[in-house]
PDB file of C-alpha atoms in Angstrom:
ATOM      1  CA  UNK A  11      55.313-238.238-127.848  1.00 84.00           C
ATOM      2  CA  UNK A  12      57.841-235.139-127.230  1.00 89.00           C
ATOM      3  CA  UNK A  13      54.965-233.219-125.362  1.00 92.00           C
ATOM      4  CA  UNK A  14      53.721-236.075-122.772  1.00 97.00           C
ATOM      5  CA  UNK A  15      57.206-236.293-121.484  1.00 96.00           C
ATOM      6  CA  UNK A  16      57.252-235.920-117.591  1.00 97.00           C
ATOM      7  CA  UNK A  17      53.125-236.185-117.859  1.00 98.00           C
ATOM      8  CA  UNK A  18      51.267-237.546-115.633  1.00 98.00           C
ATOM      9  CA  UNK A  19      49.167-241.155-116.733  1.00 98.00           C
ATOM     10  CA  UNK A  20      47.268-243.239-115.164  1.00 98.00           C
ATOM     11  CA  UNK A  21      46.921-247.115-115.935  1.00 98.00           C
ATOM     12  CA  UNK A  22      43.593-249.153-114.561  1.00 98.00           C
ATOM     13  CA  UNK A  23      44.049-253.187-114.174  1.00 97.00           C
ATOM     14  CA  UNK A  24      48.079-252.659-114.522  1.00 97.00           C
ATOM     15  CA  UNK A  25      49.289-255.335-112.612  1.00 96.00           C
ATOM     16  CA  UNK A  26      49.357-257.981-115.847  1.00 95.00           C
ATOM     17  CA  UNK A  27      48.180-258.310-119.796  1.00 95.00           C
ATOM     18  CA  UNK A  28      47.174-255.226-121.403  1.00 97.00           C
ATOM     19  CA  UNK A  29      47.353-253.105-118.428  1.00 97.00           C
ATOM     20  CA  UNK A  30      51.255-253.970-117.766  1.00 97.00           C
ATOM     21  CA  UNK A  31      51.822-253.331-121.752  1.00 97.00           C
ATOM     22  CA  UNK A  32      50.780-249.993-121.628  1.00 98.00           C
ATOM     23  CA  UNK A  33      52.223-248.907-118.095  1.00 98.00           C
ATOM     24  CA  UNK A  34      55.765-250.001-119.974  1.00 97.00           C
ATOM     25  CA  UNK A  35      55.126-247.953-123.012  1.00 97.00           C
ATOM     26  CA  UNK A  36      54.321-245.164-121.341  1.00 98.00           C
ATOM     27  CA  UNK A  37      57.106-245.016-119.552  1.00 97.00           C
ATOM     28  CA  UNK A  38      59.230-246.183-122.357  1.00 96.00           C
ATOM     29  CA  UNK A  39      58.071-242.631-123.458  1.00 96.00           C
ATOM     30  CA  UNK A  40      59.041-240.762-120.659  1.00 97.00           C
ATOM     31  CA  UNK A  41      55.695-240.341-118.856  1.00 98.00           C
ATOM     32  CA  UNK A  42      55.376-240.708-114.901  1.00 98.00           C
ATOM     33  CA  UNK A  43      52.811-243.411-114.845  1.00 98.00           C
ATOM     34  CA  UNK A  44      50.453-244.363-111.565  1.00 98.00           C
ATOM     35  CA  UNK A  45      49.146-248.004-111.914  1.00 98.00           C
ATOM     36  CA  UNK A  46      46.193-248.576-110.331  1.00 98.00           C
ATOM     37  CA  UNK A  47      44.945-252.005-109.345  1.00 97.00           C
ATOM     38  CA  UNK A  48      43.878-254.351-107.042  1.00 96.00           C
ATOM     39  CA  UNK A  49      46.811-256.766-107.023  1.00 96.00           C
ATOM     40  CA  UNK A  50      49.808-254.378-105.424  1.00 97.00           C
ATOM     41  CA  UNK A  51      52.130-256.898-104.852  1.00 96.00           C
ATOM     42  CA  UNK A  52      51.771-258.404-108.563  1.00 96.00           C
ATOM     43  CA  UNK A  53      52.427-255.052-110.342  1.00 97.00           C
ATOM     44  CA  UNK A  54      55.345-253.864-107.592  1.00 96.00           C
ATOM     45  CA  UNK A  55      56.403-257.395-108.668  1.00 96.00           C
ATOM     46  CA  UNK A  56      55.848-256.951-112.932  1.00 95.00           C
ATOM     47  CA  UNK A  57      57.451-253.248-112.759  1.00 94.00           C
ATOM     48  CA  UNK A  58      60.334-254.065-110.402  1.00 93.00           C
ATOM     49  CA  UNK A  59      63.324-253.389-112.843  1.00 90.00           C
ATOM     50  CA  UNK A  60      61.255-252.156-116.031  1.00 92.00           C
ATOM     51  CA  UNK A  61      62.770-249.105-117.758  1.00 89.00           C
ATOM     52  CA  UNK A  62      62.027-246.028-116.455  1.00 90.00           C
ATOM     53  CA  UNK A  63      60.387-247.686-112.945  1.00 91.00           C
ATOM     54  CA  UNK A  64      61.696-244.633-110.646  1.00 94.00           C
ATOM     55  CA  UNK A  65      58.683-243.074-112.724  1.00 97.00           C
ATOM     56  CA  UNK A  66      55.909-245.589-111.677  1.00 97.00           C
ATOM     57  CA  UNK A  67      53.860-245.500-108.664  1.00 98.00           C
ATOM     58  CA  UNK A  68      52.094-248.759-107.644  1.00 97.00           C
ATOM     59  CA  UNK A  69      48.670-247.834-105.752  1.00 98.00           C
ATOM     60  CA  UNK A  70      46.020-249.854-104.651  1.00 98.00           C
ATOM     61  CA  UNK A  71      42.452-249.899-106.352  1.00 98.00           C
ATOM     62  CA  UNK A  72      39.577-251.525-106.414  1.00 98.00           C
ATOM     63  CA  UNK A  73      37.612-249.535-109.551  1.00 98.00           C
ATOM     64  CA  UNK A  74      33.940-250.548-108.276  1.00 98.00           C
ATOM     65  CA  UNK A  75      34.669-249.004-105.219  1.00 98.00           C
ATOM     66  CA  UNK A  76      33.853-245.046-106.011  1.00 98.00           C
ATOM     67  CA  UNK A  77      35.612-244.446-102.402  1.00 98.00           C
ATOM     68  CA  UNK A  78      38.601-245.990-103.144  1.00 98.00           C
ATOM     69  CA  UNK A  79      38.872-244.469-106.790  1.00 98.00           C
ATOM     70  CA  UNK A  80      38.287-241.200-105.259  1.00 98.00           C
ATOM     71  CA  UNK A  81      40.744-241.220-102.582  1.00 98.00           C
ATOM     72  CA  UNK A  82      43.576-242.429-105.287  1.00 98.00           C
ATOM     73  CA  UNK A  83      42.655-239.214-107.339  1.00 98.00           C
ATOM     74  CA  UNK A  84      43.057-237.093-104.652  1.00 98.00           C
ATOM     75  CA  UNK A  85      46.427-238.993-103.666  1.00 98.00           C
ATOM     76  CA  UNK A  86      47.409-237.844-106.928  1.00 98.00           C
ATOM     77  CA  UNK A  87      45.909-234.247-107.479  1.00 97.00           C
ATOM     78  CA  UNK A  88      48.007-233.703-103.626  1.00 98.00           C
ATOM     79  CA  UNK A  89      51.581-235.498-105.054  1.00 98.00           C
ATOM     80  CA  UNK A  90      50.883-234.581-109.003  1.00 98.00           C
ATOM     81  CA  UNK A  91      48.880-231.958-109.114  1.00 97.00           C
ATOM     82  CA  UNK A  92      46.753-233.198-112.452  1.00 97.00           C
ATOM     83  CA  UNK A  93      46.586-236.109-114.803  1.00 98.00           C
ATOM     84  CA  UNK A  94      47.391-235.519-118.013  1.00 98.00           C
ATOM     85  CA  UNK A  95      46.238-238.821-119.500  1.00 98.00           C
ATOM     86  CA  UNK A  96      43.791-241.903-118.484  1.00 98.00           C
ATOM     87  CA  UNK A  97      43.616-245.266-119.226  1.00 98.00           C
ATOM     88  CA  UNK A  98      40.458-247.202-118.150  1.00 98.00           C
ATOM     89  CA  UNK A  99      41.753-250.871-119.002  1.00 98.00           C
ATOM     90  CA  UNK A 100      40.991-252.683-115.874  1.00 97.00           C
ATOM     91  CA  UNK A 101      37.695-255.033-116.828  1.00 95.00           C
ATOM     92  CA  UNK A 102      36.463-258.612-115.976  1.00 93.00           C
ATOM     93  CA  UNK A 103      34.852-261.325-118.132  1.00 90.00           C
ATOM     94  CA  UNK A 104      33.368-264.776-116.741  1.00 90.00           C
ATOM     95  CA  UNK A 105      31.987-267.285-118.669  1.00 87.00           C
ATOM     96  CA  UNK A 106      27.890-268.960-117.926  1.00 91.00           C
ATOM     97  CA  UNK A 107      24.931-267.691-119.491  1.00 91.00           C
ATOM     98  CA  UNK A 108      22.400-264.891-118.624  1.00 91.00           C
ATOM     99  CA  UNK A 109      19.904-267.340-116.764  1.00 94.00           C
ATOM    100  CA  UNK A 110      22.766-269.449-115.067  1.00 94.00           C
ATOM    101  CA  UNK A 111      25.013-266.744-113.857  1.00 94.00           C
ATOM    102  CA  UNK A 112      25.169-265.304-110.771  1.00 96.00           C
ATOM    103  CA  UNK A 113      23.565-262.424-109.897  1.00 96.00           C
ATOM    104  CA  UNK A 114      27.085-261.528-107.645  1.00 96.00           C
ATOM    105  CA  UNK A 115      28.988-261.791-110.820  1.00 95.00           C
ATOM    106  CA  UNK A 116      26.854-260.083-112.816  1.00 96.00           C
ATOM    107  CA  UNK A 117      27.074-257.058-110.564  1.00 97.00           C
ATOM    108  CA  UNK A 118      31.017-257.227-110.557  1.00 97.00           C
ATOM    109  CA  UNK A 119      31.185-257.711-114.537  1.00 97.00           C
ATOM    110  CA  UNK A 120      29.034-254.976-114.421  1.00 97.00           C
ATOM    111  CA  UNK A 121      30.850-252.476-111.954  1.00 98.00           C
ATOM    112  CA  UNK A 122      34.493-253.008-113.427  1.00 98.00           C
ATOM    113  CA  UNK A 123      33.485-252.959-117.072  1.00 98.00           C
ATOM    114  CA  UNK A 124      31.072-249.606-116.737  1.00 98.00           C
ATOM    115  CA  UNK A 125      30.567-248.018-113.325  1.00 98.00           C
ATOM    116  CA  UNK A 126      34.969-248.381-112.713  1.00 98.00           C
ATOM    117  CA  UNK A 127      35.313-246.639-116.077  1.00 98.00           C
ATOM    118  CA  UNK A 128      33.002-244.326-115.111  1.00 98.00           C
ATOM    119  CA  UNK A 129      34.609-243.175-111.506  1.00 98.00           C
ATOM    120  CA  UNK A 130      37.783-243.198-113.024  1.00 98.00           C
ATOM    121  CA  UNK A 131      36.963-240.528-115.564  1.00 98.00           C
ATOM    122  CA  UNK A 132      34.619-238.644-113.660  1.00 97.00           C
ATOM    123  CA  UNK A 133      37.995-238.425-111.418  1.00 98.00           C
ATOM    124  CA  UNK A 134      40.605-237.881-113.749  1.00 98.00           C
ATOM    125  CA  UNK A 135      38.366-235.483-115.449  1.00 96.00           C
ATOM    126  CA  UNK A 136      37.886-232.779-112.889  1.00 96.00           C
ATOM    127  CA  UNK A 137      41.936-232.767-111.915  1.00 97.00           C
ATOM    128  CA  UNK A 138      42.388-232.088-115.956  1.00 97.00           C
ATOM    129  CA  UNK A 139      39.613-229.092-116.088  1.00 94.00           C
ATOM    130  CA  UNK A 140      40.806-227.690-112.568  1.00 95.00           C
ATOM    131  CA  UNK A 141      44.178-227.487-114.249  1.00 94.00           C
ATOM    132  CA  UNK A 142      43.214-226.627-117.559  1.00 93.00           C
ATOM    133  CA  UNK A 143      45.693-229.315-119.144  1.00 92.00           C
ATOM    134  CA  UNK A 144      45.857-231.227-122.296  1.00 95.00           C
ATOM    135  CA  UNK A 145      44.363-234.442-121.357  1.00 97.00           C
ATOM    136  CA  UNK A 146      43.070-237.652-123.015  1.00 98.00           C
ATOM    137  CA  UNK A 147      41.173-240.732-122.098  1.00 98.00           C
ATOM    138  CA  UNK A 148      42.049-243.590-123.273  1.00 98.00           C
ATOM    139  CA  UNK A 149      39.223-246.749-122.841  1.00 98.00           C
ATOM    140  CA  UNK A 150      40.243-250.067-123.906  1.00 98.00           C
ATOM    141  CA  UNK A 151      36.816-251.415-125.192  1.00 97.00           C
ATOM    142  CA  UNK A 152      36.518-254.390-127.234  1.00 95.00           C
ATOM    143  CA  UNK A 153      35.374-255.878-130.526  1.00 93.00           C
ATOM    144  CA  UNK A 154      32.597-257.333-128.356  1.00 91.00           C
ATOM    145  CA  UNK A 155      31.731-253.425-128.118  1.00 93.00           C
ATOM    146  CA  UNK A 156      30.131-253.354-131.798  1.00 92.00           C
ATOM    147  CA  UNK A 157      29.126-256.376-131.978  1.00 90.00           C
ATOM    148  CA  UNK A 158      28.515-259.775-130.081  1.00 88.00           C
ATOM    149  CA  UNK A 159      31.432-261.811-131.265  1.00 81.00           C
ATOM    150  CA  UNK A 160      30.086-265.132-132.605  1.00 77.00           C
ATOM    151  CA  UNK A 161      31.962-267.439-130.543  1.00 73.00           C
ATOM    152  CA  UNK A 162      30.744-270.637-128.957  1.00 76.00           C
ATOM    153  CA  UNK A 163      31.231-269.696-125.440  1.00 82.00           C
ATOM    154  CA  UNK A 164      28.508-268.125-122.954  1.00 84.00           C
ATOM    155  CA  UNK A 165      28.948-264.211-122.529  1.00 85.00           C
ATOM    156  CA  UNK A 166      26.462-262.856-120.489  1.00 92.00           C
ATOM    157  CA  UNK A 167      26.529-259.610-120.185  1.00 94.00           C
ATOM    158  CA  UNK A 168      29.982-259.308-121.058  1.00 95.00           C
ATOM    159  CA  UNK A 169      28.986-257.474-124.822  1.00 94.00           C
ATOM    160  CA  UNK A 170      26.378-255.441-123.052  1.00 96.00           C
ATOM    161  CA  UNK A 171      28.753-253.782-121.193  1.00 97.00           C
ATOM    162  CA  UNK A 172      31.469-253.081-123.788  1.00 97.00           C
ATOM    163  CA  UNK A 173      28.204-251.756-126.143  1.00 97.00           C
ATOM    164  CA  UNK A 174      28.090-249.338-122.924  1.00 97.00           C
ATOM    165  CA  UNK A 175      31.723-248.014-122.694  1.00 97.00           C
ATOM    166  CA  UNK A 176      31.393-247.244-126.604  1.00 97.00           C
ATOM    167  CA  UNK A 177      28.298-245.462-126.140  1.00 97.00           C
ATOM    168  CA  UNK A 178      29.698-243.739-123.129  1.00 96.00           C
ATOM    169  CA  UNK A 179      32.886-242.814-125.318  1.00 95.00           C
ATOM    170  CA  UNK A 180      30.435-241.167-127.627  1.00 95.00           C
ATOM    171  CA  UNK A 181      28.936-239.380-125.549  1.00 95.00           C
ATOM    172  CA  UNK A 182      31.414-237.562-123.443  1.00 95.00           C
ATOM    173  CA  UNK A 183      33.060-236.691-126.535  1.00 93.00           C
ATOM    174  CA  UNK A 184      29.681-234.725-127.281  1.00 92.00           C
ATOM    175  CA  UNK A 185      30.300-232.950-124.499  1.00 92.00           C
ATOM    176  CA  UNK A 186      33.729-232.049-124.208  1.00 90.00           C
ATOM    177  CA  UNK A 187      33.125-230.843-127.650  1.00 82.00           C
ATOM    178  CA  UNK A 188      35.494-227.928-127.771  1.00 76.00           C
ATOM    179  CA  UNK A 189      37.436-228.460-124.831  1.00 86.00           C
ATOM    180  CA  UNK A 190      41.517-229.820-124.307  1.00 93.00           C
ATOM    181  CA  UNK A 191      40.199-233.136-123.214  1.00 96.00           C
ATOM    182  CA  UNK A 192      40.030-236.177-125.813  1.00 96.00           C
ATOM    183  CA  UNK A 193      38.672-239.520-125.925  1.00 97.00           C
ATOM    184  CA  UNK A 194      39.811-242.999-127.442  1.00 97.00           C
ATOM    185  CA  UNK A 195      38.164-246.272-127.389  1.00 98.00           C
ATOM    186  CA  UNK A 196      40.754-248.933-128.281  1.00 98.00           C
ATOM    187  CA  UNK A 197      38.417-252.335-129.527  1.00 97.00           C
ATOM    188  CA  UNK A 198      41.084-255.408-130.005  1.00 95.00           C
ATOM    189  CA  UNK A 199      40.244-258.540-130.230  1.00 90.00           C
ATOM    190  CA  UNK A 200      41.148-261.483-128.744  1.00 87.00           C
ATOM    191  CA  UNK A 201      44.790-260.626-127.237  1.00 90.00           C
ATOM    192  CA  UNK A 202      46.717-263.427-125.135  1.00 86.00           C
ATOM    193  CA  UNK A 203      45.789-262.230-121.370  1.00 79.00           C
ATOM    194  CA  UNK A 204      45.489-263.945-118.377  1.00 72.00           C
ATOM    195  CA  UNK A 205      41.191-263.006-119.014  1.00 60.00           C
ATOM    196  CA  UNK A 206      40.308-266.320-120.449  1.00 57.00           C
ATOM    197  CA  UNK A 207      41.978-267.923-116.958  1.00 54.00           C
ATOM    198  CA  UNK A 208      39.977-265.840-114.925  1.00 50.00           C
ATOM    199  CA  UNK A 209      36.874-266.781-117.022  1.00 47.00           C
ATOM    200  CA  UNK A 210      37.222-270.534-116.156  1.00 51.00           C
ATOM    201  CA  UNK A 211      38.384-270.782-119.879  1.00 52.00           C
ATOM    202  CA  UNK A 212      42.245-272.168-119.232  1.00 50.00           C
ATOM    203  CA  UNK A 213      44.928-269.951-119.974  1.00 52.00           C
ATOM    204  CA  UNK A 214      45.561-271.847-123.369  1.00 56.00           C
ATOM    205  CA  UNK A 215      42.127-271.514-124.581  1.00 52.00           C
ATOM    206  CA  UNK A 216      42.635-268.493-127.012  1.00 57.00           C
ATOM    207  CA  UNK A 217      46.228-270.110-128.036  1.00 55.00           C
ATOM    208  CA  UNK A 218      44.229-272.625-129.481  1.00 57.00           C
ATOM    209  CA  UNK A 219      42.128-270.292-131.990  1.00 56.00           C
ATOM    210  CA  UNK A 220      42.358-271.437-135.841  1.00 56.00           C
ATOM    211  CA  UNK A 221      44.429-267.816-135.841  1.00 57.00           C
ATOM    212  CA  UNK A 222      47.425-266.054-133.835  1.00 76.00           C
ATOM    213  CA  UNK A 223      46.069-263.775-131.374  1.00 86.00           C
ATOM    214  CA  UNK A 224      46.740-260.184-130.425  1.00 92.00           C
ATOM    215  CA  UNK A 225      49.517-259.571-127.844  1.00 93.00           C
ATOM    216  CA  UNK A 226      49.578-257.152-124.935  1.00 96.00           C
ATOM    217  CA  UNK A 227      52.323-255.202-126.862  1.00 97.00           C
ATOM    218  CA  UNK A 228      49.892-254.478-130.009  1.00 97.00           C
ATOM    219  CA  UNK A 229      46.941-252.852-127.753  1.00 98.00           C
ATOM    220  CA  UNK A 230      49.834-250.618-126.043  1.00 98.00           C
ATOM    221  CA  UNK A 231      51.129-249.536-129.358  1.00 98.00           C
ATOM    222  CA  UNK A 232      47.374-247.805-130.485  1.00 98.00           C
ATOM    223  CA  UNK A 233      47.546-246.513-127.418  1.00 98.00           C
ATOM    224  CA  UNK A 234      50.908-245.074-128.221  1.00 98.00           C
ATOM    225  CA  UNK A 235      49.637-243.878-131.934  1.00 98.00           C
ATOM    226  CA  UNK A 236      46.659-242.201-130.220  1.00 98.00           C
ATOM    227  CA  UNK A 237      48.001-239.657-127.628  1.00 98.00           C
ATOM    228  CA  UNK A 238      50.752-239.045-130.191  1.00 97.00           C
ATOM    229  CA  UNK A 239      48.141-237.812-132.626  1.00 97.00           C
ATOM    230  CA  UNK A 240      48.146-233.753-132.497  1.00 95.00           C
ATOM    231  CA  UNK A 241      45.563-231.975-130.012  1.00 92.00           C
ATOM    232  CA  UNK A 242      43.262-230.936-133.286  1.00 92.00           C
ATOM    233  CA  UNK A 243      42.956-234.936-134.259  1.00 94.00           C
ATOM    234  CA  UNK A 244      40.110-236.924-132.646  1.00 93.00           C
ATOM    235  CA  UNK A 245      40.647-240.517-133.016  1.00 96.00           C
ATOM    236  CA  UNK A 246      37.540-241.837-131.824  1.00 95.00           C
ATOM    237  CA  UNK A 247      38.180-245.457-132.129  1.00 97.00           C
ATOM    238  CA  UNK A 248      40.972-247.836-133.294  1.00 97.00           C
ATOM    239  CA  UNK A 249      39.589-251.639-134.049  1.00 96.00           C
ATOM    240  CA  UNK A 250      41.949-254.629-133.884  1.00 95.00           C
ATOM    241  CA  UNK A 251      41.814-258.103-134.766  1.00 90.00           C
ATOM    242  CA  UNK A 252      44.259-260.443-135.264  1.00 88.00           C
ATOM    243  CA  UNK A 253      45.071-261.355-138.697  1.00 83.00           C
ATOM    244  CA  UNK A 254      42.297-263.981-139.512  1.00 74.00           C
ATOM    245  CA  UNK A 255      39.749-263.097-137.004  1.00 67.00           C
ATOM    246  CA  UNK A 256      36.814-262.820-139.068  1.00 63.00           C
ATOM    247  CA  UNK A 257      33.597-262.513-135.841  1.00 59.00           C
TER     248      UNK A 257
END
């Protein structure tokens, strides 16, 4: 991680879970890290007094909002100059199936899970080409991204979209083919987030799996392993599970 020291990274959805594991690793390792996300006083609140906070800038973001996204970018080209790394981890799941959901929520699942990913790299992209940097992407996919886990809850569109960011993953890797810029889709399980509360679930619903669950602090560690890997190393994809999880 020698060479991202003093880098610039950027951390969608950082204000709790997965998101707040990863801005704290990342600055563990020495990186100035911008967390994006639409709960400000949450992640001011979840840095405040985290190693290395002097190095982490709390911005508001709402990653549907291709405005918004942009004008954060070019907060950052003006104060930064580039971004050297990305991490699109900001997503949404709710619970009711295809015919019963709203059409409001399916839109929303919809925009954070694909079209935010997509603004955000888009974004981060053209500061990394403009200054002909080392960069990588980082999107933190899911298992439901290979396959539609087998579990007895209604998931919409939920596995339609994480098909999408691996198929998106794929495909920008096509074409950067060549280039300084890399891409990683990290696909964990089921990891003990606040998710399953905002999906009407309870926030002891995965706790009470037949296995122990992923914790933030696993997903931030392949993130870790996969910058560190050397410039000539493509890891397209890590896949987690919990020990046990067999769907």
């Amino acid at each position: 991680m020698e060479r991202w020291q003093g880098k610039v990274a950027i951390v969608t959805g950082a204000s709790a879970g997965i998101g707040l594991a990863i801005a704290k690793a990342l600055l563990k390792n020495g990186m100035i890290v911008i967390g994006l996300s639409r709960r400000l006083t949450k992640m001011q609140e979840e840095m405040s007094g985290v190693y290395g906070y002097d190095k982490f800038y709390a911005r508001s973001c709402n990653v549907t909002d291709e405005n918004e996204v942009n004008e954060n970018f070019k907060w950052i080209g003006q104060n930064f100059k580039t971004v050297h790394i990305l991490v699109n981890n900001a997503g949404l799941f709710k619970t009711g199936t295809i015919e019963g959901i709203s059409t409001d929520d399916l839109q929303v699942i919809m925009n954070t899970n694909v079209m935010g990913v997509l603004y955000c790299t888009r974004a981060a992209m053209k500061l990394m080409r403009k200054n002909d940097n080392e960069g990588h992407i980082v999107n933190i996919n899911s298992n439901a991204g290979r396959k539609v886990p087998a579990l007895n809850i209604p998931m919409n569109i939920y596995a339609a979209t994480k098909h999408a960011v691996t198929a998106l993953q794929e495909s920008l890797v096509k074409e950067i083919k060549g280039d300084k810029i890399r891409v990683t889709n990290i696909s964990p399980g089921l990891v003990n987030t606040d998710i399953f509360e905002v999906a009407n679930l309870g926030a002891n619903w995965a706790k009470n799996s037949s296995f122990k669950i992923l914790d933030p602090e696993d997903v931030a560690a392949s993130v870790i392993h996969a910058i560190s890997a050397p410039l000539h190393v493509q890891i397209w994809e890590i896949i987690l599970k919990p020990l046990g999880q067999l769907h």
